[in-house]
Coordinates of C-alpha atoms in Angstrom, one line a residue:
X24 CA 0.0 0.0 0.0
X25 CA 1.1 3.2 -0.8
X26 CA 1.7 6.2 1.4
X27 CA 1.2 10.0 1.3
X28 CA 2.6 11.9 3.4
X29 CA 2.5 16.2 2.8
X30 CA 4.6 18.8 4.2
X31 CA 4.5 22.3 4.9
X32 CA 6.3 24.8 7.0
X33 CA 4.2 27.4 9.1
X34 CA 6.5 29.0 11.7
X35 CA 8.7 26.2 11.9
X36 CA 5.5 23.6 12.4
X37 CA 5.3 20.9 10.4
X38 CA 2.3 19.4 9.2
X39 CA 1.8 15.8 8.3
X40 CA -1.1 14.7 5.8
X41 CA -1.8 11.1 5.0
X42 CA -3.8 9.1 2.5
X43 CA -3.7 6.5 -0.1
X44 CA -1.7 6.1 -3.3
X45 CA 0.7 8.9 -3.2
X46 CA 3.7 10.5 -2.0
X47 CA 3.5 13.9 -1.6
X48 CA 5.8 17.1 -0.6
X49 CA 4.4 20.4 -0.2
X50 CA 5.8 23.9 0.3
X51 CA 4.5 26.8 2.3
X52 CA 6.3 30.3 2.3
X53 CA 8.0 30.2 5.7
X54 CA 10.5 32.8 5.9
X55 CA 11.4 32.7 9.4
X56 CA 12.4 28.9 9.6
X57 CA 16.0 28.0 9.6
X58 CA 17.8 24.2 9.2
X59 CA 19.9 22.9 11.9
X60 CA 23.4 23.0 10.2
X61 CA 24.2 19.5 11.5
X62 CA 21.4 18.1 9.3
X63 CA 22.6 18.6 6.1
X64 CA 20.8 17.6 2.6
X65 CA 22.0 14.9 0.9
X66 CA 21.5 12.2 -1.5
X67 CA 19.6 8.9 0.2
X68 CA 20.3 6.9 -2.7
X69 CA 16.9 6.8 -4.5
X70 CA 15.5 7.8 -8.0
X71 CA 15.7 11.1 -9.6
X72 CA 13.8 12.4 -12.7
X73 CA 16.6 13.0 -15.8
X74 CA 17.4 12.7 -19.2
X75 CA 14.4 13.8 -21.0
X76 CA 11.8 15.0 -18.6
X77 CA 8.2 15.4 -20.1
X78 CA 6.1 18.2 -18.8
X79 CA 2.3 17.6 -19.3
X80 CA 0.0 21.0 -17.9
X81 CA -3.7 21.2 -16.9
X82 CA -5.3 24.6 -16.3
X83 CA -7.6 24.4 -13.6
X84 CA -10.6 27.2 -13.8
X85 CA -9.9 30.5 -15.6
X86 CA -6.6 31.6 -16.4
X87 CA -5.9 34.5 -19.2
X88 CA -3.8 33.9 -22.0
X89 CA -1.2 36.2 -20.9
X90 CA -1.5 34.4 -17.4
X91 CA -0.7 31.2 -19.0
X92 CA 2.1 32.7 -21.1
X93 CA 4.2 34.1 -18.5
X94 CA 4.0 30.1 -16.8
X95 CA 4.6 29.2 -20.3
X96 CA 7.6 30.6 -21.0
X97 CA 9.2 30.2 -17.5
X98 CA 9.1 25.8 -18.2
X99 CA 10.5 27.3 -21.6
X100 CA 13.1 29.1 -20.4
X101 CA 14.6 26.0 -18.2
X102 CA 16.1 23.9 -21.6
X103 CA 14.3 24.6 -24.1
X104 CA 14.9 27.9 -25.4
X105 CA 18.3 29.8 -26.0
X106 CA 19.8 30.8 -22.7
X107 CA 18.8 34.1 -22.0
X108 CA 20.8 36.7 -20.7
X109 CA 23.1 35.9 -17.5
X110 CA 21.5 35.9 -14.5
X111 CA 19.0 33.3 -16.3
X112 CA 16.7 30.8 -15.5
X113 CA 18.7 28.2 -17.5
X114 CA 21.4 28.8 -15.2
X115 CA 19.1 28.1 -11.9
X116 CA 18.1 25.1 -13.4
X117 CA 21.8 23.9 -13.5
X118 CA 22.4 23.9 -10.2
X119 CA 19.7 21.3 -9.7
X120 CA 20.7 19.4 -13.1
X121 CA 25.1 19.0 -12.4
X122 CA 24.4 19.0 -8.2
X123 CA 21.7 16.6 -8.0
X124 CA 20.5 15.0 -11.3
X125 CA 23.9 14.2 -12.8
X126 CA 25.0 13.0 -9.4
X127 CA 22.3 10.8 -8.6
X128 CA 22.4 9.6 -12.4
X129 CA 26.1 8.5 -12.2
X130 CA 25.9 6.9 -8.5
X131 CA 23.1 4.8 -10.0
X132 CA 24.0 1.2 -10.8
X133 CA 24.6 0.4 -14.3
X134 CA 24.4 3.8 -15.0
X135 CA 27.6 3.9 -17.4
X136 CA 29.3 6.8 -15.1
X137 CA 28.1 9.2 -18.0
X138 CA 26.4 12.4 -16.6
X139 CA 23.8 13.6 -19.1
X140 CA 21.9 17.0 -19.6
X141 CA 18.5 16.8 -18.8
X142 CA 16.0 18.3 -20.8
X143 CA 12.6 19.6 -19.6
X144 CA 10.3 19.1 -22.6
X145 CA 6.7 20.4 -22.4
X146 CA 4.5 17.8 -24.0
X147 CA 0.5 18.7 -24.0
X148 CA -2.3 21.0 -22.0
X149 CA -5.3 20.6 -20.9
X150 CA -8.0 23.5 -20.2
X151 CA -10.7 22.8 -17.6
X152 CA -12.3 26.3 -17.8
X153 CA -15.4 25.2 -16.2
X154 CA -13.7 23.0 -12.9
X155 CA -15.7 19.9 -13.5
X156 CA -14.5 18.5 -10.3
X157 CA -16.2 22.3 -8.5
X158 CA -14.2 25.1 -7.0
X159 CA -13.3 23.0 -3.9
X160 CA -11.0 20.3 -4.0
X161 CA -9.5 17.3 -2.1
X162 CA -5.8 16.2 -2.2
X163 CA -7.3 13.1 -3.8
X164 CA -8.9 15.5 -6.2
X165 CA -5.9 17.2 -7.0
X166 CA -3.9 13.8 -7.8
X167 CA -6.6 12.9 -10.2
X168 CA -6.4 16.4 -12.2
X169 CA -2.9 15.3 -12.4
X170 CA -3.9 11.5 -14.4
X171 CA -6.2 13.8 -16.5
X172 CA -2.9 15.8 -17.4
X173 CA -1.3 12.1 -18.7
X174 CA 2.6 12.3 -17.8
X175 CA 4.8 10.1 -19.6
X176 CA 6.7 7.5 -17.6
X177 CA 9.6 9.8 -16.3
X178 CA 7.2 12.8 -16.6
X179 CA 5.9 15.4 -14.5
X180 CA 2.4 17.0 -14.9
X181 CA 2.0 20.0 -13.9
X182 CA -1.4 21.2 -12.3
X183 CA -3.0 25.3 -11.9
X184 CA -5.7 26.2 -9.8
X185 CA -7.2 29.5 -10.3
X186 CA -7.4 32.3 -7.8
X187 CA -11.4 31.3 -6.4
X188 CA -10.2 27.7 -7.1
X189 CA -9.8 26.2 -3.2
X190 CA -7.8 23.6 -2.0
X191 CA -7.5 21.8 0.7
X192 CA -4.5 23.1 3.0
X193 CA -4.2 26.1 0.1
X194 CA -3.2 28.9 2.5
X195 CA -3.5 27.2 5.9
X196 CA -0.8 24.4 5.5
X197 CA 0.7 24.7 1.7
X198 CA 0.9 27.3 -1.0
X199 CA 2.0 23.9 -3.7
X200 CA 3.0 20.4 -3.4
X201 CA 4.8 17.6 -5.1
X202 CA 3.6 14.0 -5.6
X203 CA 4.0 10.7 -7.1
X204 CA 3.0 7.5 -8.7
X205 CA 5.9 4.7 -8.0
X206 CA 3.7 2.3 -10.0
X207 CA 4.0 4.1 -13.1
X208 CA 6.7 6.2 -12.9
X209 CA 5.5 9.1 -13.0
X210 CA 5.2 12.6 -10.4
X211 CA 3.4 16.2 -10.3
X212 CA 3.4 19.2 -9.3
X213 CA 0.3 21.3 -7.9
X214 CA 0.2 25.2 -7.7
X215 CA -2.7 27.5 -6.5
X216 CA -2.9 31.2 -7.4
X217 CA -3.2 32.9 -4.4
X218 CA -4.0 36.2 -5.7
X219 CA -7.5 36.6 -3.7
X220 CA -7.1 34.2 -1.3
X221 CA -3.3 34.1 0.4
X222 CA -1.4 36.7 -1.1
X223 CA 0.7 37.2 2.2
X224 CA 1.2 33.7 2.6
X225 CA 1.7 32.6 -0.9
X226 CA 2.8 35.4 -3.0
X227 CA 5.1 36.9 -1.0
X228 CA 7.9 38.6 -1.5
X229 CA 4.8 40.3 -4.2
X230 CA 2.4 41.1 -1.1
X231 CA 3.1 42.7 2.4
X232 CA 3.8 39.1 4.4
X233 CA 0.9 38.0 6.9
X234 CA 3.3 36.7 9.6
X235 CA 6.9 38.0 10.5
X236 CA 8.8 41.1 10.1
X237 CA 7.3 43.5 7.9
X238 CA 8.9 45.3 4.4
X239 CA 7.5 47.0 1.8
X240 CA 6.1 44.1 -1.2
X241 CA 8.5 43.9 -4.2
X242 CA 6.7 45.1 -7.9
X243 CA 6.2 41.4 -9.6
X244 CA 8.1 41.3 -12.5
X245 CA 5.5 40.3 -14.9
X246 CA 2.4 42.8 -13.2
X247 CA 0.4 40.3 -11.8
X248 CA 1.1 39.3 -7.7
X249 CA -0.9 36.3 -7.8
X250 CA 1.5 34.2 -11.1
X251 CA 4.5 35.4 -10.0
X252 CA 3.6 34.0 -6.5
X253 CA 3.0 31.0 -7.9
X254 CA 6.6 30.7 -10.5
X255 CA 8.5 30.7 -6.9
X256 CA 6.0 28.2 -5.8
X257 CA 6.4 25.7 -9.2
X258 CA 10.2 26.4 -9.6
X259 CA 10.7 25.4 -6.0
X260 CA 8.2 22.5 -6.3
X261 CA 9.9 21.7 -9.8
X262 CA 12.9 21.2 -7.9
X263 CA 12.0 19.1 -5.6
X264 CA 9.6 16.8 -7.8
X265 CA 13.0 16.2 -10.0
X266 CA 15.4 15.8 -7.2
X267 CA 13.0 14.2 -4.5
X268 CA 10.2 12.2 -6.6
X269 CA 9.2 9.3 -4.7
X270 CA 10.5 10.2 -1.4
X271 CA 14.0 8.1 -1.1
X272 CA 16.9 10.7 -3.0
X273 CA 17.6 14.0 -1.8
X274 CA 16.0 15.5 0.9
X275 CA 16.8 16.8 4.3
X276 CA 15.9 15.8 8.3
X277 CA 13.1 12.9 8.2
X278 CA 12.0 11.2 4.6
X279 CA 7.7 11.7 6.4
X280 CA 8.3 15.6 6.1
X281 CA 12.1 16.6 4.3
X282 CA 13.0 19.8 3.7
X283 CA 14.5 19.6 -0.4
X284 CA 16.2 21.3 -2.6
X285 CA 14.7 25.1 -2.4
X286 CA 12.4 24.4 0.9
X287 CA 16.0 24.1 2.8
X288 CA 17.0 28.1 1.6
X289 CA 13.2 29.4 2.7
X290 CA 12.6 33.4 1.9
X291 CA 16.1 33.6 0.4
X292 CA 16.3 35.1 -3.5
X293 CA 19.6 37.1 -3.4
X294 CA 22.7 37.6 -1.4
X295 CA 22.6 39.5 1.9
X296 CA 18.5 38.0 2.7
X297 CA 17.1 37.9 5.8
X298 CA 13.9 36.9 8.0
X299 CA 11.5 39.5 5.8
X300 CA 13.9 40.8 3.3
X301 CA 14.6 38.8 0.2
X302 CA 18.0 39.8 -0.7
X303 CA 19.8 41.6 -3.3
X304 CA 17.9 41.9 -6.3
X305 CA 18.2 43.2 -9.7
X306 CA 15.6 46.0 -10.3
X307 CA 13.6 46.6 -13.9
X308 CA 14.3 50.0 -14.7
X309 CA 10.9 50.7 -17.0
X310 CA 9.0 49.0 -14.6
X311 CA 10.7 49.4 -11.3
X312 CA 10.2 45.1 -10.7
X313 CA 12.4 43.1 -8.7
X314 CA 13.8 40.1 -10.3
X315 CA 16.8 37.8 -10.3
X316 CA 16.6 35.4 -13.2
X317 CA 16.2 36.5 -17.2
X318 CA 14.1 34.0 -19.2
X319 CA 12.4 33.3 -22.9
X320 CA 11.0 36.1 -24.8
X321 CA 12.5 38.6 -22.4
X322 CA 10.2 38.1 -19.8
X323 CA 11.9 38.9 -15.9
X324 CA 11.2 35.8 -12.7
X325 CA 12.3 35.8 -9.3
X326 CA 13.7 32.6 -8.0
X327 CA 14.0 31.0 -4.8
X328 CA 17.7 29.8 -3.9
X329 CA 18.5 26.4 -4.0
X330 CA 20.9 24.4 -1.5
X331 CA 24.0 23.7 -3.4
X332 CA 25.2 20.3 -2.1
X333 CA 29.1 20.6 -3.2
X334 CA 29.0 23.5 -1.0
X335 CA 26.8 23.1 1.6
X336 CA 25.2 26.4 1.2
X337 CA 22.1 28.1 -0.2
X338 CA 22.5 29.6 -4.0
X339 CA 21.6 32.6 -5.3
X340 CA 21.8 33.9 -9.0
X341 CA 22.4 37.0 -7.8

């Protein structure tokens, strides 16, 4: 029988959900948490995604074009396109390819000792404008938006709720979360706008935080508080759903609720953060945004750090 177990930080509580079937991870803006130094990340010996990853998307509930676009071209911008201009997202993505995907690949019996590039290819998407399963769903629910999406073996679907779409433990124990099917092979990622309904929780450093010391919120880099809340959420979900799938290869503290790759460097986007202040940023002078990552078509993200295993620290692109 299969296990899921969810995780979420909320002032350094952590929050256990169980049911059938799955594995699951989920993240929760915590900024005030910080790792005990003598528990270190590391690699537990189990499966990562790599090679070519597959990246299957269903829109849940109503999401405008330019909406999708800007989540779009941030899955773009991690292989797929021309790297953009340095800091980029390409470059964030390398740090979880060469420190924990090429690793893991080439400590991997039979394995050949060859580390590969892996490639994050998006495959189809699926619109469910109308929410056939309502405007309130289950964790079960969620998990089966994800088989609607159809992931390839290797794959990762990738599912968006809407900002009046609810979840349960959206905002009260999770902003996103990460699961898994060991039985085929294949995980997902789930990430809820939080535009209307969490902002302070879930899009922050966009919105003034609900909890914690208290800053001014940063100008989203693509004008809209509620998506760029939710491309810190998916690219720190991303990188655990790659490095972490089913539960057994990199994570930190116990395998029932780890802290991964970007949940270990919480509230941290550029050098010199701390506890309400998210660092050194690069700022957009047309639009006055903060950002730290270029990406396809010229668009602007801001990206959480990831713990850099070689190094033992959390890192920033800028």
């Amino acid at each position: 029988m299969a296990v899921i177990c969810a995780k979420a930080l909320v002032l350094a509580v952590v929050v256990l959900v169980s049911t059938p079937q799955l594995a699951v991870g989920a993240r929760r803006r915590m900024e005030l948490y910080q790792p005990d130094p003598a528990d270190m990340l590391s690699y537990h010996n189990g499966q990562v995604l790599h090679g070519d990853i597959a990246v299957s998307v269903l829109w849940y509930g109503q999401f405008t074009q330019v909406q999708k676009t800007v989540i779009y071209d941030f899955v773009l911008s991690l292989t797929m396109m021309p790297q953009a201009t340095s800091p980029s997202v390409a470059q964030w993505w390398s740090t979880t390819d060469q420190q924990y995907l090429a690793k893991a690949a080439q400590a991997t019996p039979n394995a050949g000792g060859e580390a590969k590039r892996t490639q994050v290819l998006l495959a189809d998407q699926v619109s469910d404008d109308d929410c056939s399963m309502g405007k309130s769903l289950t964790l079960a629910q969620v998990s089966s938006l994800a088989a609607r999406a159809k992931p390839k073996k290797g794959g990762v679907a990738l599912v968006f709720t809407a900002q009046d779409v609810t979840v349960e433990g959206f905002c009260m124990s999770q902003c996103g979360l990460h699961g898994s099917d060991a039985e085929s092979g294949t995980a997902y990622v789930w990430v809820g706008n939080a535009a209307t309904q969490c902002p302070g929780q879930c899009a922050w450093p966009f919105h003034q935080p609900e909890y914690g010391p208290q800053g001014p919120p940063l100008t989203p880099p693509n004008g809209d508080v509620g998506v760029d809340g939710m491309i810190v959420n998916l690219a720190s979900e991303f990188a655990s759903v790659v490095t972490n799938p089913f539960g057994d290869a990199y994570y930190q503290g116990s395998s029932d609720a780890p802290l991964e790759a970007a949940m270990a460097c919480p509230g941290q986007f550029g050098s010199g953060s701390y506890p309400g202040y998210a660092g050194n940023l690069k700022i957009d002078q047309a639009s006055g945004a903060s950002y730290n990552a270029n990406g396809a078509q010229g668009r602007k993200y801001l990206l959480p750090a990831l713990f850099n295993p070689s190094t033992s620290t959390c890192s920033t692109l800028v």
